[in-house]
PDB file of C-alpha atoms in Angstrom:
ATOM      1  CA  GLN A   1       6.492  11.569   5.016  1.00  0.00           C
ATOM      2  CA  GLN A   2       3.098  10.119   5.955  1.00  0.00           C
ATOM      3  CA  PRO A   3       0.183  11.864   4.678  1.00  0.00           C
ATOM      4  CA  VAL A   4      -2.985  12.791   6.262  1.00  0.00           C
ATOM      5  CA  GLN A   5      -6.448  11.429   6.459  1.00  0.00           C
ATOM      6  CA  SER A   6     -10.075  12.303   7.626  1.00  0.00           C
ATOM      7  CA  PRO A   7     -12.116  11.112   8.919  1.00  0.00           C
ATOM      8  CA  GLN A   8     -10.283   8.181  10.580  1.00  0.00           C
ATOM      9  CA  ALA A   9     -13.321   6.138  10.611  1.00  0.00           C
ATOM     10  CA  VAL A  10     -17.011   6.492   9.667  1.00  0.00           C
ATOM     11  CA  ILE A  11     -20.440   4.868   9.391  1.00  0.00           C
ATOM     12  CA  LEU A  12     -22.889   5.328   6.774  1.00  0.00           C
ATOM     13  CA  ARG A  13     -26.403   3.622   6.001  1.00  0.00           C
ATOM     14  CA  GLU A  14     -26.809   2.355   2.453  1.00  0.00           C
ATOM     15  CA  GLY A  15     -27.101   5.217   0.220  1.00  0.00           C
ATOM     16  CA  GLU A  16     -25.722   7.934   2.033  1.00  0.00           C
ATOM     17  CA  ASP A  17     -22.208   9.579   0.420  1.00  0.00           C
ATOM     18  CA  ALA A  18     -19.303   9.978   1.935  1.00  0.00           C
ATOM     19  CA  VAL A  19     -16.174  12.113   1.938  1.00  0.00           C
ATOM     20  CA  ILE A  20     -12.632  10.815   2.542  1.00  0.00           C
ATOM     21  CA  ASN A  21      -9.702  13.568   2.233  1.00  0.00           C
ATOM     22  CA  CYS A  22      -5.777  13.113   2.275  1.00  0.00           C
ATOM     23  CA  SER A  23      -3.730  16.020   2.885  1.00  0.00           C
ATOM     24  CA  SER A  24       0.046  15.874   2.425  1.00  0.00           C
ATOM     25  CA  SER A  25       2.800  18.706   3.845  1.00  0.00           C
ATOM     26  CA  LYS A  26       5.119  18.113   0.657  1.00  0.00           C
ATOM     27  CA  ALA A  27       4.003  19.375  -3.240  1.00  0.00           C
ATOM     28  CA  LEU A  28       2.796  15.745  -4.402  1.00  0.00           C
ATOM     29  CA  TYR A  29       3.467  13.835  -8.048  1.00  0.00           C
ATOM     30  CA  SER A  30       0.308  11.839  -7.547  1.00  0.00           C
ATOM     31  CA  VAL A  31      -2.152  10.228  -5.342  1.00  0.00           C
ATOM     32  CA  HIS A  32      -3.345   6.793  -5.041  1.00  0.00           C
ATOM     33  CA  TRP A  33      -6.093   5.514  -3.694  1.00  0.00           C
ATOM     34  CA  TYR A  34      -6.856   1.722  -2.559  1.00  0.00           C
ATOM     35  CA  ARG A  35      -9.299   0.139  -0.328  1.00  0.00           C
ATOM     36  CA  GLN A  36      -8.814  -2.693   1.701  1.00  0.00           C
ATOM     37  CA  LYS A  37     -11.106  -5.262   3.623  1.00  0.00           C
ATOM     38  CA  HIS A  38     -10.990  -7.287   6.519  1.00  0.00           C
ATOM     39  CA  GLY A  39      -8.266  -9.650   5.668  1.00  0.00           C
ATOM     40  CA  GLU A  40      -7.800  -9.553   2.094  1.00  0.00           C
ATOM     41  CA  ALA A  41      -5.153  -7.372   0.414  1.00  0.00           C
ATOM     42  CA  PRO A  42      -5.768  -4.351  -0.349  1.00  0.00           C
ATOM     43  CA  VAL A  43      -6.758  -3.353  -3.821  1.00  0.00           C
ATOM     44  CA  PHE A  44      -6.085  -0.246  -6.414  1.00  0.00           C
ATOM     45  CA  LEU A  45      -8.699   2.572  -6.954  1.00  0.00           C
ATOM     46  CA  MET A  46      -7.575   5.354  -8.135  1.00  0.00           C
ATOM     47  CA  ILE A  47      -4.770   7.114  -9.001  1.00  0.00           C
ATOM     48  CA  LEU A  48      -4.850  11.156  -9.635  1.00  0.00           C
ATOM     49  CA  LEU A  49      -1.503  12.196 -11.135  1.00  0.00           C
ATOM     50  CA  LYS A  50      -0.926  16.255 -11.026  1.00  0.00           C
ATOM     51  CA  GLY A  51      -1.676  17.878 -14.350  1.00  0.00           C
ATOM     52  CA  GLY A  52      -5.545  16.299 -13.842  1.00  0.00           C
ATOM     53  CA  GLU A  53      -4.597  13.187 -15.257  1.00  0.00           C
ATOM     54  CA  GLN A  54      -6.944  10.579 -13.368  1.00  0.00           C
ATOM     55  CA  LYS A  55      -6.724   5.746 -13.984  1.00  0.00           C
ATOM     56  CA  GLY A  56      -8.814   3.989 -12.367  1.00  0.00           C
ATOM     57  CA  HIS A  57     -12.731   2.757 -10.945  1.00  0.00           C
ATOM     58  CA  ASP A  58     -15.034   4.566 -12.728  1.00  0.00           C
ATOM     59  CA  LYS A  59     -18.122   4.133  -9.698  1.00  0.00           C
ATOM     60  CA  ILE A  60     -15.786   6.269  -7.858  1.00  0.00           C
ATOM     61  CA  SER A  61     -14.195   9.868  -8.000  1.00  0.00           C
ATOM     62  CA  ALA A  62     -11.724  11.821  -6.580  1.00  0.00           C
ATOM     63  CA  SER A  63     -10.108  15.334  -6.969  1.00  0.00           C
ATOM     64  CA  PHE A  64      -6.467  16.702  -6.357  1.00  0.00           C
ATOM     65  CA  ASN A  65      -5.837  19.904  -5.191  1.00  0.00           C
ATOM     66  CA  GLU A  66      -2.138  20.550  -6.529  1.00  0.00           C
ATOM     67  CA  LYS A  67      -1.805  24.139  -4.708  1.00  0.00           C
ATOM     68  CA  LYS A  68      -2.889  22.630  -1.220  1.00  0.00           C
ATOM     69  CA  GLN A  69      -1.796  19.428  -1.651  1.00  0.00           C
ATOM     70  CA  GLN A  70      -4.838  17.448  -0.387  1.00  0.00           C
ATOM     71  CA  SER A  71      -6.992  14.897  -2.443  1.00  0.00           C
ATOM     72  CA  SER A  72     -10.995  13.448  -1.723  1.00  0.00           C
ATOM     73  CA  LEU A  73     -12.524  10.337  -2.623  1.00  0.00           C
ATOM     74  CA  TYR A  74     -15.895  10.767  -3.104  1.00  0.00           C
ATOM     75  CA  LEU A  75     -18.158   7.783  -2.726  1.00  0.00           C
ATOM     76  CA  THR A  76     -21.237   8.125  -2.985  1.00  0.00           C
ATOM     77  CA  ALA A  77     -25.103   6.367  -3.563  1.00  0.00           C
ATOM     78  CA  SER A  78     -22.658   3.910  -0.878  1.00  0.00           C
ATOM     79  CA  GLN A  79     -23.867   0.214  -1.031  1.00  0.00           C
ATOM     80  CA  LEU A  80     -23.368  -2.222   2.020  1.00  0.00           C
ATOM     81  CA  SER A  81     -19.206  -3.756  -0.382  1.00  0.00           C
ATOM     82  CA  TYR A  82     -17.588   0.016  -0.246  1.00  0.00           C
ATOM     83  CA  SER A  83     -17.330  -1.038   3.412  1.00  0.00           C
ATOM     84  CA  GLY A  84     -13.567  -1.726   4.571  1.00  0.00           C
ATOM     85  CA  THR A  85     -10.793   0.467   5.096  1.00  0.00           C
ATOM     86  CA  TYR A  86      -9.971   3.295   1.991  1.00  0.00           C
ATOM     87  CA  PHE A  87      -5.975   4.252   2.319  1.00  0.00           C
ATOM     88  CA  CYS A  88      -4.482   7.708   0.224  1.00  0.00           C
ATOM     89  CA  GLY A  89      -1.061   6.978  -0.946  1.00  0.00           C
ATOM     90  CA  THR A  90       1.098   9.949  -2.153  1.00  0.00           C
ATOM     91  CA  ASP A  91       3.843   9.996  -4.244  1.00  0.00           C
ATOM     92  CA  LEU A  92       6.681  12.749  -4.438  1.00  0.00           C
ATOM     93  CA  LEU A  93       8.979  11.449  -6.689  1.00  0.00           C
ATOM     94  CA  GLY A  94       7.533  10.914  -9.832  1.00  0.00           C
ATOM     95  CA  GLY A  95       9.580   8.553 -12.310  1.00  0.00           C
ATOM     96  CA  TYR A  96       9.543   5.860  -9.983  1.00  0.00           C
ATOM     97  CA  GLN A  97       7.749   4.023  -7.399  1.00  0.00           C
ATOM     98  CA  LYS A  98       7.716   4.837  -3.769  1.00  0.00           C
ATOM     99  CA  VAL A  99       4.074   5.257  -2.276  1.00  0.00           C
ATOM    100  CA  THR A 100       3.912   6.888   1.224  1.00  0.00           C
ATOM    101  CA  PHE A 101       0.205   5.687   3.058  1.00  0.00           C
ATOM    102  CA  GLY A 102      -1.738   7.282   5.074  1.00  0.00           C
ATOM    103  CA  THR A 103      -2.762   5.086   8.234  1.00  0.00           C
ATOM    104  CA  GLY A 104      -6.702   4.615   6.842  1.00  0.00           C
ATOM    105  CA  THR A 105     -10.291   5.558   6.862  1.00  0.00           C
ATOM    106  CA  LYS A 106     -12.735   2.834   8.278  1.00  0.00           C
ATOM    107  CA  LEU A 107     -15.698   2.975   6.203  1.00  0.00           C
ATOM    108  CA  GLN A 108     -18.509   0.840   7.465  1.00  0.00           C
ATOM    109  CA  VAL A 109     -21.848   0.660   5.388  1.00  0.00           C
ATOM    110  CA  ILE A 110     -25.055  -0.026   7.462  1.00  0.00           C
ATOM    111  CA  PRO A 111     -28.479  -1.088   5.747  1.00  0.00           C
TER     112      PRO A 111
ATOM    113  CA  LYS B   1      -2.972 -14.035 -15.509  1.00  0.00           C
ATOM    114  CA  ALA B   2      -2.357 -15.153 -11.766  1.00  0.00           C
ATOM    115  CA  GLY B   3      -2.081 -12.440  -8.946  1.00  0.00           C
ATOM    116  CA  VAL B   4       1.235 -11.665  -6.607  1.00  0.00           C
ATOM    117  CA  THR B   5       1.879 -14.918  -4.458  1.00  0.00           C
ATOM    118  CA  GLN B   6       3.683 -14.403  -0.798  1.00  0.00           C
ATOM    119  CA  THR B   7       5.113 -17.815   1.034  1.00  0.00           C
ATOM    120  CA  PRO B   8       4.986 -17.916   3.768  1.00  0.00           C
ATOM    121  CA  ARG B   9       1.271 -16.599   4.558  1.00  0.00           C
ATOM    122  CA  TYR B  10       1.840 -16.904   7.843  1.00  0.00           C
ATOM    123  CA  LEU B  11       5.233 -17.623   9.671  1.00  0.00           C
ATOM    124  CA  ILE B  12       5.938 -17.948  13.392  1.00  0.00           C
ATOM    125  CA  LYS B  13       9.306 -17.043  15.183  1.00  0.00           C
ATOM    126  CA  THR B  14      10.732 -16.079  18.178  1.00  0.00           C
ATOM    127  CA  ARG B  15      12.656 -13.054  19.041  1.00  0.00           C
ATOM    128  CA  GLY B  16      16.668 -12.949  17.810  1.00  0.00           C
ATOM    129  CA  GLN B  17      15.685 -14.999  15.005  1.00  0.00           C
ATOM    130  CA  GLN B  18      15.841 -14.111  11.561  1.00  0.00           C
ATOM    131  CA  VAL B  19      13.424 -14.830   8.431  1.00  0.00           C
ATOM    132  CA  THR B  20      12.416 -14.376   5.073  1.00  0.00           C
ATOM    133  CA  LEU B  21       9.591 -13.939   3.159  1.00  0.00           C
ATOM    134  CA  SER B  22       8.984 -14.448   0.029  1.00  0.00           C
ATOM    135  CA  CYS B  23       7.439 -12.390  -3.076  1.00  0.00           C
ATOM    136  CA  SER B  24       6.264 -13.546  -6.498  1.00  0.00           C
ATOM    137  CA  PRO B  25       4.842 -10.565  -8.866  1.00  0.00           C
ATOM    138  CA  ILE B  26       2.535 -10.789 -11.832  1.00  0.00           C
ATOM    139  CA  SER B  27       4.263 -11.649 -14.838  1.00  0.00           C
ATOM    140  CA  GLY B  28       5.965  -9.631 -16.740  1.00  0.00           C
ATOM    141  CA  HIS B  29       5.971  -7.120 -13.710  1.00  0.00           C
ATOM    142  CA  ARG B  30       9.664  -5.450 -12.303  1.00  0.00           C
ATOM    143  CA  SER B  31       9.178  -3.549  -9.544  1.00  0.00           C
ATOM    144  CA  VAL B  32       8.290  -4.826  -6.609  1.00  0.00           C
ATOM    145  CA  SER B  33       7.376  -2.646  -3.263  1.00  0.00           C
ATOM    146  CA  TRP B  34       7.154  -3.903   0.286  1.00  0.00           C
ATOM    147  CA  TYR B  35       5.113  -2.769   3.391  1.00  0.00           C
ATOM    148  CA  GLN B  36       4.494  -3.587   6.794  1.00  0.00           C
ATOM    149  CA  GLN B  37       1.205  -3.032   7.484  1.00  0.00           C
ATOM    150  CA  THR B  38       0.515  -3.313  11.852  1.00  0.00           C
ATOM    151  CA  PRO B  39      -2.872  -2.052  13.504  1.00  0.00           C
ATOM    152  CA  GLY B  40      -2.607   2.302  13.944  1.00  0.00           C
ATOM    153  CA  GLN B  41       0.487   2.885  11.434  1.00  0.00           C
ATOM    154  CA  GLY B  42      -1.351   1.927   8.272  1.00  0.00           C
ATOM    155  CA  LEU B  43       0.538   0.850   5.434  1.00  0.00           C
ATOM    156  CA  GLN B  44       4.749   1.365   5.982  1.00  0.00           C
ATOM    157  CA  PHE B  45       6.968   1.524   3.584  1.00  0.00           C
ATOM    158  CA  LEU B  46      10.078  -0.849   3.545  1.00  0.00           C
ATOM    159  CA  PHE B  47      11.688  -1.227  -0.172  1.00  0.00           C
ATOM    160  CA  GLU B  48      11.013  -1.228  -3.652  1.00  0.00           C
ATOM    161  CA  TYR B  49      12.913  -3.436  -6.069  1.00  0.00           C
ATOM    162  CA  PHE B  50      13.351  -2.732 -10.179  1.00  0.00           C
ATOM    163  CA  SER B  51      15.365  -4.896 -11.888  1.00  0.00           C
ATOM    164  CA  GLU B  52      16.948  -6.347  -9.605  1.00  0.00           C
ATOM    165  CA  THR B  53      17.813  -2.944  -7.532  1.00  0.00           C
ATOM    166  CA  GLN B  54      16.667  -0.979  -4.681  1.00  0.00           C
ATOM    167  CA  ARG B  55      15.443   2.359  -6.035  1.00  0.00           C
ATOM    168  CA  ASN B  56      13.747   3.400  -2.724  1.00  0.00           C
ATOM    169  CA  LYS B  57      14.326   2.722   0.914  1.00  0.00           C
ATOM    170  CA  GLY B  58      11.457   3.566   3.642  1.00  0.00           C
ATOM    171  CA  ASN B  59      12.659   4.377   7.202  1.00  0.00           C
ATOM    172  CA  PHE B  60      13.175   1.309   9.037  1.00  0.00           C
ATOM    173  CA  PRO B  61      16.205  -0.434  10.395  1.00  0.00           C
ATOM    174  CA  GLY B  62      19.131  -1.825   8.572  1.00  0.00           C
ATOM    175  CA  ARG B  63      17.437  -5.040   9.883  1.00  0.00           C
ATOM    176  CA  PHE B  64      15.389  -5.266   7.126  1.00  0.00           C
ATOM    177  CA  SER B  65      16.724  -6.344   3.670  1.00  0.00           C
ATOM    178  CA  GLY B  66      15.900  -7.368   1.031  1.00  0.00           C
ATOM    179  CA  ARG B  67      16.703  -8.341  -2.899  1.00  0.00           C
ATOM    180  CA  GLN B  68      15.888  -8.979  -6.252  1.00  0.00           C
ATOM    181  CA  PHE B  69      16.227 -12.101  -8.653  1.00  0.00           C
ATOM    182  CA  SER B  70      16.769 -12.032 -12.531  1.00  0.00           C
ATOM    183  CA  ASN B  71      13.387 -13.110 -12.747  1.00  0.00           C
ATOM    184  CA  SER B  72      11.454 -10.305 -10.469  1.00  0.00           C
ATOM    185  CA  ARG B  73      11.156 -12.085  -7.316  1.00  0.00           C
ATOM    186  CA  SER B  74      11.742 -10.886  -4.508  1.00  0.00           C
ATOM    187  CA  GLU B  75      12.581 -11.849  -0.688  1.00  0.00           C
ATOM    188  CA  MET B  76      12.665  -9.917   2.335  1.00  0.00           C
ATOM    189  CA  ASN B  77      15.155 -10.805   5.586  1.00  0.00           C
ATOM    190  CA  VAL B  78      14.881  -9.717   8.649  1.00  0.00           C
ATOM    191  CA  SER B  79      17.418 -10.318  11.080  1.00  0.00           C
ATOM    192  CA  THR B  80      17.118 -10.467  15.057  1.00  0.00           C
ATOM    193  CA  LEU B  81      13.731 -10.184  15.773  1.00  0.00           C
ATOM    194  CA  GLU B  82      11.539  -7.729  17.983  1.00  0.00           C
ATOM    195  CA  LEU B  83       8.836  -8.262  19.330  1.00  0.00           C
ATOM    196  CA  GLY B  84       7.628  -4.808  17.434  1.00  0.00           C
ATOM    197  CA  ASP B  85       8.308  -5.918  14.013  1.00  0.00           C
ATOM    198  CA  SER B  86       4.640  -8.623  13.880  1.00  0.00           C
ATOM    199  CA  ALA B  87       3.116  -7.722  11.701  1.00  0.00           C
ATOM    200  CA  LEU B  88       1.148  -8.213   8.210  1.00  0.00           C
ATOM    201  CA  TYR B  89       3.855  -7.812   5.553  1.00  0.00           C
ATOM    202  CA  LEU B  90       2.688  -6.876   2.167  1.00  0.00           C
ATOM    203  CA  CYS B  91       4.154  -6.935  -1.121  1.00  0.00           C
ATOM    204  CA  ALA B  92       3.303  -4.964  -4.886  1.00  0.00           C
ATOM    205  CA  SER B  93       4.312  -5.623  -8.196  1.00  0.00           C
ATOM    206  CA  THR B  94       3.485  -3.052 -10.899  1.00  0.00           C
ATOM    207  CA  VAL B  95       4.824  -2.528 -14.692  1.00  0.00           C
ATOM    208  CA  GLY B  96       7.003   0.206 -12.948  1.00  0.00           C
ATOM    209  CA  GLN B  97       7.188   2.390 -15.589  1.00  0.00           C
ATOM    210  CA  GLY B  98       7.029   5.569 -13.850  1.00  0.00           C
ATOM    211  CA  GLY B  99       5.062   6.482 -10.229  1.00  0.00           C
ATOM    212  CA  TYR B 100       2.095   6.799 -11.242  1.00  0.00           C
ATOM    213  CA  ASN B 101       1.316   2.836 -11.911  1.00  0.00           C
ATOM    214  CA  GLU B 102      -1.548   1.103  -9.772  1.00  0.00           C
ATOM    215  CA  GLN B 103      -0.040  -1.253  -7.470  1.00  0.00           C
ATOM    216  CA  PHE B 104      -1.154  -5.231  -6.948  1.00  0.00           C
ATOM    217  CA  PHE B 105      -1.120  -7.011  -3.421  1.00  0.00           C
ATOM    218  CA  GLY B 106      -0.585  -9.803  -2.534  1.00  0.00           C
ATOM    219  CA  PRO B 107      -2.281 -11.882   0.047  1.00  0.00           C
ATOM    220  CA  GLY B 108       0.936 -10.801   2.670  1.00  0.00           C
ATOM    221  CA  THR B 109       2.695 -12.691   5.335  1.00  0.00           C
ATOM    222  CA  ARG B 110       1.294 -12.273   9.195  1.00  0.00           C
ATOM    223  CA  LEU B 111       4.523 -12.497  10.923  1.00  0.00           C
ATOM    224  CA  THR B 112       4.290 -13.039  14.878  1.00  0.00           C
ATOM    225  CA  VAL B 113       6.895 -13.041  16.740  1.00  0.00           C
ATOM    226  CA  LEU B 114       7.261 -14.856  20.763  1.00  0.00           C
TER     227      LEU B 114
END
């Protein structure tokens, strides 16, 4: 089942902060975050695991609320290079590689 | 280290034809996943292969199939193409040990069905 992302789109000025949310109706093993720039392949940002472990980007932070099956990605002091579409992916199985992605949040940072 | 490569990068086919897409993972990666990306639908999981075995499958019709070879290279086949199959097809590779690994995506194959 596809996770739900919000907002669908956001425009920020450089230096502003943003939060992107991802929620699932099912219990999660892990949440994955990727960013895709126009015309490019998605690039890994972060994985948050059940139990609190995190792997990924040191300039972007995220949280994972296991009880609510929700994750949030925090983009602080945004830069022009943050522009792109952010996808969250959820993994229900653990131990396997099946990540179901949401429809994405389009983020545009303007000067 | 070379990244994930996909061939061809662009493909134009007509309805009813079939197509085969190829993906070469990063050296040492044994898991390959395939995704279909269309505007508004995001990345939709097709299937995942690990050591030549399909471990997971998404909700796509049987016209979509795949396989993986002993060198971890993977192919995806779509038979009896429909207009709605027009999309960017991405493959991604991981080390494959557990459901908590970073996926490395290839540049994709843009398929247009006329």
